[in-house]
CSV table of C-alpha atoms and ligand atoms in Angstrom, one decimal:
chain,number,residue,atom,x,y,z
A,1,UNK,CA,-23.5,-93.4,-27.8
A,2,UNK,CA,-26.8,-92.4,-25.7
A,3,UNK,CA,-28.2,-94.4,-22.6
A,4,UNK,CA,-30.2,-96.9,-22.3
A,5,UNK,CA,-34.0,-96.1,-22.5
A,6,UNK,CA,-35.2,-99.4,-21.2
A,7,UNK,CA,-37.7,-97.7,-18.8
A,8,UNK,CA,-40.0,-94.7,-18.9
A,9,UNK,CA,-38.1,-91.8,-17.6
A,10,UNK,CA,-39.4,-88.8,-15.4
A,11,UNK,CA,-38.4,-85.1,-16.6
A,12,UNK,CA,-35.4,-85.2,-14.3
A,13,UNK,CA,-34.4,-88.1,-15.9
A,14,UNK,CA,-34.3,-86.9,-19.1
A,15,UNK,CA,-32.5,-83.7,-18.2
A,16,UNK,CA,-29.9,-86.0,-16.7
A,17,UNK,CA,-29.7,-88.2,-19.9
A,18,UNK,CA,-29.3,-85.5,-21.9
A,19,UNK,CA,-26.5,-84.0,-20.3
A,20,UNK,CA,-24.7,-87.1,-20.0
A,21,UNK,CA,-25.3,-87.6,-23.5
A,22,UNK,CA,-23.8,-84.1,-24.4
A,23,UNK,CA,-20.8,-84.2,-21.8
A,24,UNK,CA,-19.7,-87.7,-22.8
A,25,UNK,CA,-17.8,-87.7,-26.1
A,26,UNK,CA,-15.8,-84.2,-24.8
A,27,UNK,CA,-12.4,-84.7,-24.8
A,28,UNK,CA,-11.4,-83.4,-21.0
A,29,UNK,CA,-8.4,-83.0,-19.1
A,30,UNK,CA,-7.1,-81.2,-15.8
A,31,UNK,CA,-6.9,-78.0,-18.6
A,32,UNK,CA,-8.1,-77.3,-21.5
A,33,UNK,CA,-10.7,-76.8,-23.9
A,34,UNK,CA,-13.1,-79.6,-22.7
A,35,UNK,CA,-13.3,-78.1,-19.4
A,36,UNK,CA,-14.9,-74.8,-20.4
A,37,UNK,CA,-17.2,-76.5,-23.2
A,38,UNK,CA,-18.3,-79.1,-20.2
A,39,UNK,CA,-18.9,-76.0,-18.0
A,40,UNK,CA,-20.3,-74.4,-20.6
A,41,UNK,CA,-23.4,-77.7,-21.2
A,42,UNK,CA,-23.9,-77.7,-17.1
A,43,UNK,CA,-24.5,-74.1,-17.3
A,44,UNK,CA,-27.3,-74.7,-19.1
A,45,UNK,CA,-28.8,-76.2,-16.2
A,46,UNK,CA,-27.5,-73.1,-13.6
A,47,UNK,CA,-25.1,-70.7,-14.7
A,48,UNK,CA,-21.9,-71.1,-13.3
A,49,UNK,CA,-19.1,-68.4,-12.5
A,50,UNK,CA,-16.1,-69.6,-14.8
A,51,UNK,CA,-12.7,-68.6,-12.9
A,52,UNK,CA,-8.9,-69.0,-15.1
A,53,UNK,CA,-6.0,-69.5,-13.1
A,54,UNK,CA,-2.8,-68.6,-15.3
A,55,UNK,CA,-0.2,-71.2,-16.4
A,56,UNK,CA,2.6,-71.3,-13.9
A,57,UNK,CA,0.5,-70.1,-11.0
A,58,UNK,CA,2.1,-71.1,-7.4
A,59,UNK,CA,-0.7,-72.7,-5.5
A,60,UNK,CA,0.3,-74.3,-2.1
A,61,UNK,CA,3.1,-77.0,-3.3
A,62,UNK,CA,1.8,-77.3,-6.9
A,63,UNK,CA,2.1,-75.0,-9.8
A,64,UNK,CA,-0.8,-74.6,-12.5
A,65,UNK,CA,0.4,-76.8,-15.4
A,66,UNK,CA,0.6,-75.9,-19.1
A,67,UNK,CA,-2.9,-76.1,-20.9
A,68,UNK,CA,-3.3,-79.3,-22.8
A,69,UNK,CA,-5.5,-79.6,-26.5
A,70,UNK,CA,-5.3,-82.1,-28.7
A,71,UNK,CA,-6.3,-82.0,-32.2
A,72,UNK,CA,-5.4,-85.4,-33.6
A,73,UNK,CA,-3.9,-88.4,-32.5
A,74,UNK,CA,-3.2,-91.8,-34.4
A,75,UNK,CA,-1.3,-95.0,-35.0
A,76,UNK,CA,-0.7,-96.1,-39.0
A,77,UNK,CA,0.5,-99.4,-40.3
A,78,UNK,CA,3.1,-99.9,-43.0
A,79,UNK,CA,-0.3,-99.4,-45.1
A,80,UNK,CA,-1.6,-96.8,-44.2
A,81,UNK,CA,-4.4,-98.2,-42.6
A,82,UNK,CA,-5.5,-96.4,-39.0
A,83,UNK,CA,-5.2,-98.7,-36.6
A,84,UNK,CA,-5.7,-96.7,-33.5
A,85,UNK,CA,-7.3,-93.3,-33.2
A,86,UNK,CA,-8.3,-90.6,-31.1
A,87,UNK,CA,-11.3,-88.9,-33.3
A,88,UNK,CA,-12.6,-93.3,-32.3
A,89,UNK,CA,-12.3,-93.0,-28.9
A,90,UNK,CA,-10.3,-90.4,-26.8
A,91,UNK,CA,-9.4,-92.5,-24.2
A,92,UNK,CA,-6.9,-93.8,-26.7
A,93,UNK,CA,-4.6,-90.7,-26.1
A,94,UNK,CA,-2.1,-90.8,-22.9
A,95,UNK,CA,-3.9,-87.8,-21.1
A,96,UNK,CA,-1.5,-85.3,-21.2
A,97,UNK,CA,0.6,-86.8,-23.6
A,98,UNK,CA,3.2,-85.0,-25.3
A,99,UNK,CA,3.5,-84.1,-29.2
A,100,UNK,CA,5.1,-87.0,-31.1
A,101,UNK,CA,5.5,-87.7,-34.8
A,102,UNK,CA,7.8,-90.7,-36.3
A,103,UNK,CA,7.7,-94.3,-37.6
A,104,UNK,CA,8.5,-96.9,-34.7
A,105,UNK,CA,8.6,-100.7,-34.7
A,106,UNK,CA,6.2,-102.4,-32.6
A,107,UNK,CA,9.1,-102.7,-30.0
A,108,UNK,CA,9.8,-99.3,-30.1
A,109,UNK,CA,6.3,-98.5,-29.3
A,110,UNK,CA,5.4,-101.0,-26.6
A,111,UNK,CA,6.5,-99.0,-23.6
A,112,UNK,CA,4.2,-96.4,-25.2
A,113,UNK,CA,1.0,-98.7,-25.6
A,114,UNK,CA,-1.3,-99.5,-22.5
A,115,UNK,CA,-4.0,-102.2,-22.4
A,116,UNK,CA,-5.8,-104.3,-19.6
A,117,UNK,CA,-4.9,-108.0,-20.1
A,118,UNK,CA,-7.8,-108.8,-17.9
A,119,UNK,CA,-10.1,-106.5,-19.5
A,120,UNK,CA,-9.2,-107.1,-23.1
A,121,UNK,CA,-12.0,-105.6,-24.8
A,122,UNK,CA,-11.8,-102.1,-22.7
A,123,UNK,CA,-9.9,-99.4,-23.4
A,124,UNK,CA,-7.7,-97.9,-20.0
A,125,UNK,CA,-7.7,-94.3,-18.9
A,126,UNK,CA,-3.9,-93.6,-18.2
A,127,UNK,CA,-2.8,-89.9,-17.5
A,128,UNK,CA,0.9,-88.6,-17.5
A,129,UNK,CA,-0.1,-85.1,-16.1
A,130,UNK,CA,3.1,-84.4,-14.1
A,131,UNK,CA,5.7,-86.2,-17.0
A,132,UNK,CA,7.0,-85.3,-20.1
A,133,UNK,CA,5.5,-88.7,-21.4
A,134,UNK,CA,3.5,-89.5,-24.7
A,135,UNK,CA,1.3,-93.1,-25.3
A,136,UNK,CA,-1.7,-94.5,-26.4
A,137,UNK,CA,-4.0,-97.0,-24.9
A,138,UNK,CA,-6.1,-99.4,-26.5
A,139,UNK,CA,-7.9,-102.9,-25.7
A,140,UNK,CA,-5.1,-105.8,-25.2
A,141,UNK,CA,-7.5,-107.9,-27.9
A,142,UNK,CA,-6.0,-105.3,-30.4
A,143,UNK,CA,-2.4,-105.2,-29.1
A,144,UNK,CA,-2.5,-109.0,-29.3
A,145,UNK,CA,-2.9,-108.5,-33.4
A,146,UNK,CA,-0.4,-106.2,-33.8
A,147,UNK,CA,2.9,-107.7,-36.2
A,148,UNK,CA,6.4,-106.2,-35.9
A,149,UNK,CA,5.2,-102.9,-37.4
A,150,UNK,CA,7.0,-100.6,-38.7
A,151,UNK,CA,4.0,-98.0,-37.7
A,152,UNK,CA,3.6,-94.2,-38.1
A,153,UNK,CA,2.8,-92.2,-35.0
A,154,UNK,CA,1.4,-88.8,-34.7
A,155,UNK,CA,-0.2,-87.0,-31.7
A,156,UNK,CA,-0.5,-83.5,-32.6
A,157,UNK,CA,-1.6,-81.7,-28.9
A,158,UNK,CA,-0.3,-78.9,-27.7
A,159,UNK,CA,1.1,-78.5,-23.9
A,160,UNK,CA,1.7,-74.3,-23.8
A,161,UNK,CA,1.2,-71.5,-21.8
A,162,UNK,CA,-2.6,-71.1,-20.7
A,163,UNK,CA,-5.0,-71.3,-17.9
A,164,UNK,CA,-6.3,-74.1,-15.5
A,165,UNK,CA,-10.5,-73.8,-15.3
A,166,UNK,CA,-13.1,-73.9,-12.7
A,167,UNK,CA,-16.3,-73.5,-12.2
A,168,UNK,CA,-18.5,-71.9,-9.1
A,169,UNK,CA,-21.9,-71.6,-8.2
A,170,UNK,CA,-22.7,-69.5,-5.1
A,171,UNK,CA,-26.3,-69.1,-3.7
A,172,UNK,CA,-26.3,-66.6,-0.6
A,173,UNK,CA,-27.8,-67.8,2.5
A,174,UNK,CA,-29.2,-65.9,5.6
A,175,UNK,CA,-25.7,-66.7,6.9
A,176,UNK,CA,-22.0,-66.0,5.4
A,177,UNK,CA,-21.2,-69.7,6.9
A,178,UNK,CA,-21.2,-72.2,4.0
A,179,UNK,CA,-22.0,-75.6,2.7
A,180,UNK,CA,-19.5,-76.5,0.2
A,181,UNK,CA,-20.7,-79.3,-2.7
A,182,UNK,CA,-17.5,-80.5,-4.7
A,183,UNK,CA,-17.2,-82.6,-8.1
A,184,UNK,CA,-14.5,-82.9,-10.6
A,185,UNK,CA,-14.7,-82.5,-13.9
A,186,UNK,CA,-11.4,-83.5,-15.7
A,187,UNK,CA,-12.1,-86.9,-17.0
A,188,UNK,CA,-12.8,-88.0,-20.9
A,189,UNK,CA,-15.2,-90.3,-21.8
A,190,UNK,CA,-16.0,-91.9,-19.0
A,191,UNK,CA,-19.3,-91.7,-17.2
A,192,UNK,CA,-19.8,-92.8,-13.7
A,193,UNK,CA,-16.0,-90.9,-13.1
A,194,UNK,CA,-17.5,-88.3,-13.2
A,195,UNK,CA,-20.3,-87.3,-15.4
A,196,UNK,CA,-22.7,-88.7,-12.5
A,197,UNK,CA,-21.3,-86.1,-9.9
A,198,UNK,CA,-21.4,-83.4,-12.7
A,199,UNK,CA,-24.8,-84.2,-13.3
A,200,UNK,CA,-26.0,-84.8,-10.0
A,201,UNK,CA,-24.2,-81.3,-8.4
A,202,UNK,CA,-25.8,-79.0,-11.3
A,203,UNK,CA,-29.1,-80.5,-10.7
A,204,UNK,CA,-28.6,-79.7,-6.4
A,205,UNK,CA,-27.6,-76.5,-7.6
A,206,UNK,CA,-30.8,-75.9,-9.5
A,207,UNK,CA,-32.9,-77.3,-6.8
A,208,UNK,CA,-31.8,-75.2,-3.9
A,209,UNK,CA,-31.7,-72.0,-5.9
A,210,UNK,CA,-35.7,-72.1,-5.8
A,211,UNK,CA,-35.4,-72.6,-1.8
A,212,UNK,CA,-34.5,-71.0,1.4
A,213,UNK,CA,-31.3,-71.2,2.3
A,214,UNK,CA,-29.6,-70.9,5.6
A,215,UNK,CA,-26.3,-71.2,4.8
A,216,UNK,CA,-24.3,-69.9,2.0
A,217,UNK,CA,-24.0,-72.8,-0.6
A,218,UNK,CA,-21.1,-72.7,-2.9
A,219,UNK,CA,-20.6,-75.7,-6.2
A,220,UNK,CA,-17.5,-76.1,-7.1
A,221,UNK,CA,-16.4,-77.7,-10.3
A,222,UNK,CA,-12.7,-78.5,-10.5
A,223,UNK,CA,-10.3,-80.7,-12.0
A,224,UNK,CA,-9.4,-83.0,-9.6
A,225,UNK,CA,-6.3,-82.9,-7.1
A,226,UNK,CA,-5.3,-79.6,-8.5
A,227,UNK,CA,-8.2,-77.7,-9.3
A,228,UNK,CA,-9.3,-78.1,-5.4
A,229,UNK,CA,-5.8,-76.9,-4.3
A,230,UNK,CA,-5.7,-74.2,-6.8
A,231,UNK,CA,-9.2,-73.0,-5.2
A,232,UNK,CA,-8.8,-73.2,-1.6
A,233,UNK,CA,-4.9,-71.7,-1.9
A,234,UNK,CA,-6.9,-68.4,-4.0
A,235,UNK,CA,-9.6,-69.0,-1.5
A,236,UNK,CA,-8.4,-69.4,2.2
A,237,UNK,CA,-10.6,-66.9,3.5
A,238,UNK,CA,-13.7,-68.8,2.3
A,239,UNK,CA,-12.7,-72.0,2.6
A,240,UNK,CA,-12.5,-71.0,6.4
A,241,UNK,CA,-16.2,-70.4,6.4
A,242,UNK,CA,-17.1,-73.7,5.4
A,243,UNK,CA,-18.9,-75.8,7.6
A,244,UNK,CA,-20.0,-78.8,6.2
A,245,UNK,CA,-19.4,-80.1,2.6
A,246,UNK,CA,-19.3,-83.4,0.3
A,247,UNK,CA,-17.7,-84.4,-2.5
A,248,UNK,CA,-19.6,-85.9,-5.1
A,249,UNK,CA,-18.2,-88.6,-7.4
A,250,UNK,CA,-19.8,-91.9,-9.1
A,251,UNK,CA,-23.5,-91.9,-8.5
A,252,UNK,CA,-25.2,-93.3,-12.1
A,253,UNK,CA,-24.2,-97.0,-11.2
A,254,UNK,CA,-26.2,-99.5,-9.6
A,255,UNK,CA,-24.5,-101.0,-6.6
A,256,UNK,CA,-24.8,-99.7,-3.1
A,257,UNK,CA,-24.0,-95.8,-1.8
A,258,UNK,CA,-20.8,-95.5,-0.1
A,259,UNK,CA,-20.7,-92.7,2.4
A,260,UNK,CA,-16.6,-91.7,3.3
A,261,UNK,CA,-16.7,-89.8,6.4
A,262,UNK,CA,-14.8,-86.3,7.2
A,263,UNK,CA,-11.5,-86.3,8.8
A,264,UNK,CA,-13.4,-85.8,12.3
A,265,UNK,CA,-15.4,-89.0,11.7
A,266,UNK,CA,-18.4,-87.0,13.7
A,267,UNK,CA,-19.1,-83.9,12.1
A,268,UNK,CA,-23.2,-82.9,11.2
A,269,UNK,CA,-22.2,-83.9,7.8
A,270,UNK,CA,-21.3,-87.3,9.0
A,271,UNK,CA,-23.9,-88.2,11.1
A,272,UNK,CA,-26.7,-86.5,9.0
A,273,UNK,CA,-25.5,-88.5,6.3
A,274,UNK,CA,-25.6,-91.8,8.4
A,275,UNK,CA,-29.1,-90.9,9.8
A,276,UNK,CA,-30.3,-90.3,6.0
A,277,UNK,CA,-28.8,-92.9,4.9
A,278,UNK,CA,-30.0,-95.5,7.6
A,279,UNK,CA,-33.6,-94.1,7.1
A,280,UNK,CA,-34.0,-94.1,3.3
A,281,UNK,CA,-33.6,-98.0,3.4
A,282,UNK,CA,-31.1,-98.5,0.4
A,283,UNK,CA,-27.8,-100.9,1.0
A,284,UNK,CA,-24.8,-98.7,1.9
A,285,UNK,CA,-21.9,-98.7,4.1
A,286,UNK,CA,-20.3,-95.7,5.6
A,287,UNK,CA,-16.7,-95.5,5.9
A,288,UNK,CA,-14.0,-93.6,7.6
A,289,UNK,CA,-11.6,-91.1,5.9
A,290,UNK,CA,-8.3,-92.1,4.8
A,291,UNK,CA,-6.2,-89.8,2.5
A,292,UNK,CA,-6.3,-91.6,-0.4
A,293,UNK,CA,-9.9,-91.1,-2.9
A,294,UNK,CA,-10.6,-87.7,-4.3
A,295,UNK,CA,-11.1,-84.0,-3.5
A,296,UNK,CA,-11.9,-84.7,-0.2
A,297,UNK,CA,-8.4,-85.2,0.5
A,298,UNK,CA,-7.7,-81.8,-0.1
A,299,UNK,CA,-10.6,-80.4,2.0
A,300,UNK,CA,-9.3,-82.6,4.4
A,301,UNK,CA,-5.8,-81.8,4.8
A,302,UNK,CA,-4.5,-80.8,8.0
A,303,UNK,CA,-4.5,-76.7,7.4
A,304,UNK,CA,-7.6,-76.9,6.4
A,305,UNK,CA,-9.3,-79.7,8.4
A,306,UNK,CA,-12.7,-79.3,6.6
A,307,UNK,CA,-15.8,-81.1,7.8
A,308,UNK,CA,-15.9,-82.8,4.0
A,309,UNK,CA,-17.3,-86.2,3.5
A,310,UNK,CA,-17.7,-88.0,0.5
A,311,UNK,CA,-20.5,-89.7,-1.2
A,312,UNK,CA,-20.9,-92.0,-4.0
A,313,UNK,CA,-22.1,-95.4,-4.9
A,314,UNK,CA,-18.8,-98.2,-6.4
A,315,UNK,CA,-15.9,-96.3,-5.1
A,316,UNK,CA,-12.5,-95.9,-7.5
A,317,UNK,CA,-10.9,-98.9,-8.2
A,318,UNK,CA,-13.5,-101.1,-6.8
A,319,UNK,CA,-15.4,-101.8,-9.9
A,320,UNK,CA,-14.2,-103.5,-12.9
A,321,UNK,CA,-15.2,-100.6,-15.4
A,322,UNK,CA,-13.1,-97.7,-13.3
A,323,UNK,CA,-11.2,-96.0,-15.5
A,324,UNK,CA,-12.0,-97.6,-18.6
A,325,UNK,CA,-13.9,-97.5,-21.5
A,326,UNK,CA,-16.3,-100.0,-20.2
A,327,UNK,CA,-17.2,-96.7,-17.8
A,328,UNK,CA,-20.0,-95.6,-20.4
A,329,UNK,CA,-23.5,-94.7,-21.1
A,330,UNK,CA,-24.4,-98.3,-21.0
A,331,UNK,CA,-22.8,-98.6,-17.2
A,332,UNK,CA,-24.8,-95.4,-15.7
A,333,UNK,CA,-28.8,-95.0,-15.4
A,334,UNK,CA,-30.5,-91.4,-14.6
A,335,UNK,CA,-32.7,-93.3,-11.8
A,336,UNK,CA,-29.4,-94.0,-10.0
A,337,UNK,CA,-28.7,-90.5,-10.0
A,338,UNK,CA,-31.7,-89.0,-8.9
A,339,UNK,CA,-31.7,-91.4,-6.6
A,340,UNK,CA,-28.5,-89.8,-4.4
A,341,UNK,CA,-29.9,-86.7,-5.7
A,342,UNK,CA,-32.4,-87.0,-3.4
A,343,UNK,CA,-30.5,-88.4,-0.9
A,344,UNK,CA,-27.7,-85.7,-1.2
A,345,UNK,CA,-30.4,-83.2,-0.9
A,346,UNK,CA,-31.6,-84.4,2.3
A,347,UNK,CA,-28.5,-84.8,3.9
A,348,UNK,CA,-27.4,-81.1,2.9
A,349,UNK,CA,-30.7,-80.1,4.0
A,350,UNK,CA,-30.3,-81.3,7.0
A,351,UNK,CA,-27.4,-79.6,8.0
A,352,UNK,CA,-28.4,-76.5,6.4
A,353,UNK,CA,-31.2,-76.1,8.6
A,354,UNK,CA,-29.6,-77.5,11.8
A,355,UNK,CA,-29.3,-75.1,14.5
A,356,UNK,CA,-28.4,-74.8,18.6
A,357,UNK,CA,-30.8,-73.1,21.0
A,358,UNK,CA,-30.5,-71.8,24.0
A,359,UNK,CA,-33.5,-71.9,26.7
A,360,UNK,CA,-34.7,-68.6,28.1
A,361,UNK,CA,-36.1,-70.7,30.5
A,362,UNK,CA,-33.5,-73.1,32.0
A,363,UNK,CA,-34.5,-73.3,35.4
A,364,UNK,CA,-36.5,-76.0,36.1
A,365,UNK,CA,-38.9,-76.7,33.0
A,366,UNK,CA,-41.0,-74.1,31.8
A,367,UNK,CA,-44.8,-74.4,32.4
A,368,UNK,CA,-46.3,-75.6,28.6
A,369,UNK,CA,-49.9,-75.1,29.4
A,370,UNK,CA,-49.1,-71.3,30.4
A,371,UNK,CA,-48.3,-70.7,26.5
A,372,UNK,CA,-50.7,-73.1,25.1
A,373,UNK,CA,-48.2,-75.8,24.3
A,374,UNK,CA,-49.8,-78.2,26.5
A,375,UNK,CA,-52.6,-80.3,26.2
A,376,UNK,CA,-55.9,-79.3,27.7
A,377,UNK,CA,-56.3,-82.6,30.0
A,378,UNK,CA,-53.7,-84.2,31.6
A,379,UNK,CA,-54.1,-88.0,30.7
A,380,UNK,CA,-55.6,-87.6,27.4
A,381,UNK,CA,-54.6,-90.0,24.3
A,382,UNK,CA,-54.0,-88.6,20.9
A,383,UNK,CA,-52.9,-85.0,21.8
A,384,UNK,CA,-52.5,-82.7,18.9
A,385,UNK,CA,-49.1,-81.0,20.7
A,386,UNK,CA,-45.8,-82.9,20.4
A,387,UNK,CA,-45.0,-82.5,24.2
A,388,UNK,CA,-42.4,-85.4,24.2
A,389,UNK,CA,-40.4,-83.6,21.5
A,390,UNK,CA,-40.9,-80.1,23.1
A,391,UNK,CA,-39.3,-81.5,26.6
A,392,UNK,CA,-36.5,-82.5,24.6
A,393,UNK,CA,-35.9,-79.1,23.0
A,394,UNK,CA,-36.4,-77.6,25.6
A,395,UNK,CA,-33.9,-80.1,28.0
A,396,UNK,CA,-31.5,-79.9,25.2
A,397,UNK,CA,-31.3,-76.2,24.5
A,398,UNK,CA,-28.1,-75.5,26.2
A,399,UNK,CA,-26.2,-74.0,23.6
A,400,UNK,CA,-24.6,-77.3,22.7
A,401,UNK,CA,-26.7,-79.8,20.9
A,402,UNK,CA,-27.9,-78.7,17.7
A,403,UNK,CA,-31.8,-80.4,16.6
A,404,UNK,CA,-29.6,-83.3,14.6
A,405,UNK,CA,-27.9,-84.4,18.1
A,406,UNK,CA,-31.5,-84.3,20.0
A,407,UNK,CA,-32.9,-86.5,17.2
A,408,UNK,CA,-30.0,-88.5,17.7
A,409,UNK,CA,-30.5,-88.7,21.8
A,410,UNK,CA,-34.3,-88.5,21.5
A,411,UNK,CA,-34.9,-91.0,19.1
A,412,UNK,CA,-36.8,-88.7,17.2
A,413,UNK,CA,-37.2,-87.4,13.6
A,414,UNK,CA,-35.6,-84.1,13.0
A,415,UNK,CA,-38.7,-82.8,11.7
A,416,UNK,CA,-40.4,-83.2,14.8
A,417,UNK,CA,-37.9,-81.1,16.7
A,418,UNK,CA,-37.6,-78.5,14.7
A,419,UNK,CA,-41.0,-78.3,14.4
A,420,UNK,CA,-41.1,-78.1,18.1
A,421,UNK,CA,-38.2,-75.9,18.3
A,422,UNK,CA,-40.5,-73.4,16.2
A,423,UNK,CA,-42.6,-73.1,18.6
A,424,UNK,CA,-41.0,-72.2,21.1
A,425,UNK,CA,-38.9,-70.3,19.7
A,426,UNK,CA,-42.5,-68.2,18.8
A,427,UNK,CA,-43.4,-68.1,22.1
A,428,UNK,CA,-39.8,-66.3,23.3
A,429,UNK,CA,-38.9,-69.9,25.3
A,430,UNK,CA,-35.5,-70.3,23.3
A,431,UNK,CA,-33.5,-68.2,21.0
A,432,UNK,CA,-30.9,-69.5,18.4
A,433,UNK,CA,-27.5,-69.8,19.9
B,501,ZN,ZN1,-11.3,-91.1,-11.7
């Protein structure tokens, strides 16, 4: 399967449809071998620091599970004819379905088989990752046709001792406080969940290796649910240093972006996320947290309390294709993704370069024209300094709004104050906080 290439794509666009390309047919799970061979194709893009976590591990209230493979998987009628099989599609496994091998009646098998009656040419995604369970899925048209059987059943995975997988990019910043960037990377074929985020957080990674950073930014790649507790319970100590994050999930589609705020509601993530958003003119709604979604639930839990929002475009569940096979190449475009790209990029960007100033001149305000920060003539149109943005630095450097909350009050774009901020800060009028 490869996408769609209706239109003319730019570089990034390619590299994006490549990757998705590549990740796509990978057979991935919470564990396994299509976790490392995924990391292994976004690596490509910007090496990434591959962590194993043993089999068994205690992490929080959850223990690392067994490491799941699966080598073949298929249904057989009385004919031998292959009627359903995983090399076809491997969305036709139960992830994390147990070995079987026998020869069952079509009664026997039902409460094994999954389909979507009101989807009945898509295949569901169904996962057993905490039960001793074993099924296929496969499209409700083909159930329909099935006779009394007998059929011959074999998955042939393996559930044994092993290692859950993560990945981690970390680029140093002038400061040990950190911007965290989250995406999970445990589902099969299926493309908006989660190949978008994939794609788009290797590509942010890339792009803010080549810049200067304030904070420390740190990727993470993780299975979802327990590949973020598994991190932040070998990780406390870091996880404490971070200040503002986002997880990234279900970007390639077309309808609007969805910002889900942290558990605060008003963090700098959240608002420079609402002021990017507002600004950059696309549809989108922002809502606030509730523990239900992905990662950021994790991030978010009350020991850790992490200023984590989430961004995406159709949430889970929302969209007809969720967590089926109708989630492919076909449903995704690289334009969608570069498009929150970009927008993910400025709002990190904003909050990386936020900071609080405090005046060394509080008293009364300081006297502009003194340090050449004031126009010549008083009354003159069309001056080249920004006074109206200097006042409000220098009115607002008190040590408790940062530049994003004097935009906010000033009415102002950030640029403008910071570029203010600048100068005064070269001409020893305030000093970072
Ligand atoms: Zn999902």
């Amino acid at each position: 399967m490869t996408i769609a290439k209706d239109d003319r794509l730019s570089t990034l666009e390619q590299s994006i449809a490549g990757l998705l390309e590549r990740l796509y047919p990978i057979c991935r799970s919470i564990t396994g071998p299509g976790v490392r061979e995924t990391l292994r194709i976004l690596s490509q893009v910007h090496p990434i620091a591959v962590t194993e976590v043993a089999t068994g591990t205690r992490v929080f209230d959850w223990t690392v599970p067994r490491e799941r493979s699966v080598r073949e998987a298929w249904i057989k009628d009385a004919t031998g004819r292959t009627i359903v099989d995983f090399k076809a599609h491997n969305l036709h496994v139960l992830n994390y379905s147990a070995p079987i091998e026998g020869r069952f009646s079509l009664e026997e098998l039902r409460p094994h088989l999954y389909s979507l009656p009101q989807m009945p040419d898509a295949i569901p995604y169904r996962t057993s990752y905490y039960n001793d369970n074993w099924g296929f899925c496969l499209t409700d048209r083909q159930l329909q046709t099935l006779d009394e059987g007998p059929y011959d059943v074999r998955i042939d995975s393996s559930l044994a001792q092993g290692s859950l997988t993560y990945g981690e990019i970390v680029l140093p910043g002038e400061v040990e406080d950190e911007i965290l960037i989250s995406t999970h990377i445990c589902h099969p074929s299926l493309a908006n969940d989660n190949l978008t985020g994939m794609a788009l957080a290797i590509h942010l990674a890339d792009r803010m290796s080549k810049v200067r950073r304030r904070h420390t930014w740190r990727f993470l790649f993780t299975p979802v649910t327990i590949g973020s507790i598994t991190w932040l319970a070998l990780n406390e100590g870091r996880a404490r240093r971070v200040r503002h994050g986002l997880v990234i999930t279900g970007v390639g589609d077309k309808s609007p972006f969805i910002y889900k705020r942290s558990r605060h509601g008003t963090a700098s993530i959240d608002r420079a996320a609402a002021r990017v958003l507002a600004q950059s003119g696309e549809a989108h709604s922002l809502i606030d947290f509730y523990p239900y979604g992905y990662d950021e639930r994790q991030f978010n839990s009350p020991g850790f309390d992490l200023p984590v929002g989430r961004f995406s475009r159709a949430s889970h569940g929302d969209y007809p294709e969720y967590h089926t096979s109708a989630d492919n190449l076909d449903f995704v475009r690289p334009a969608s993704v570069v498009r929150a790209l970009d927008l993910v990029e400025a709002i990190t960007t904003t909050v990386d370069r936020d900071r609080v100033y405090v005046s060394r001149n509080p008293k009364g305000e300081p006297q502009l024209g003194k340090h050449g920060l004031y126009r010549k003539v008083a009354g003159q149109t069309g001056q080249q300094t920004d006074e109206l943005a200097l006042l409000w630095v220098m009115n607002c450097a008190d040590g408790k709004h940062s530049l994003a909350d004097m935009a906010e009050k000033a009415g102002l774009p950030v640029e403008r104050l910071e570029a203010a901020a600048g100068r005064l800060e070269a001409h020893g009028l305030i000093e970072p906080a």
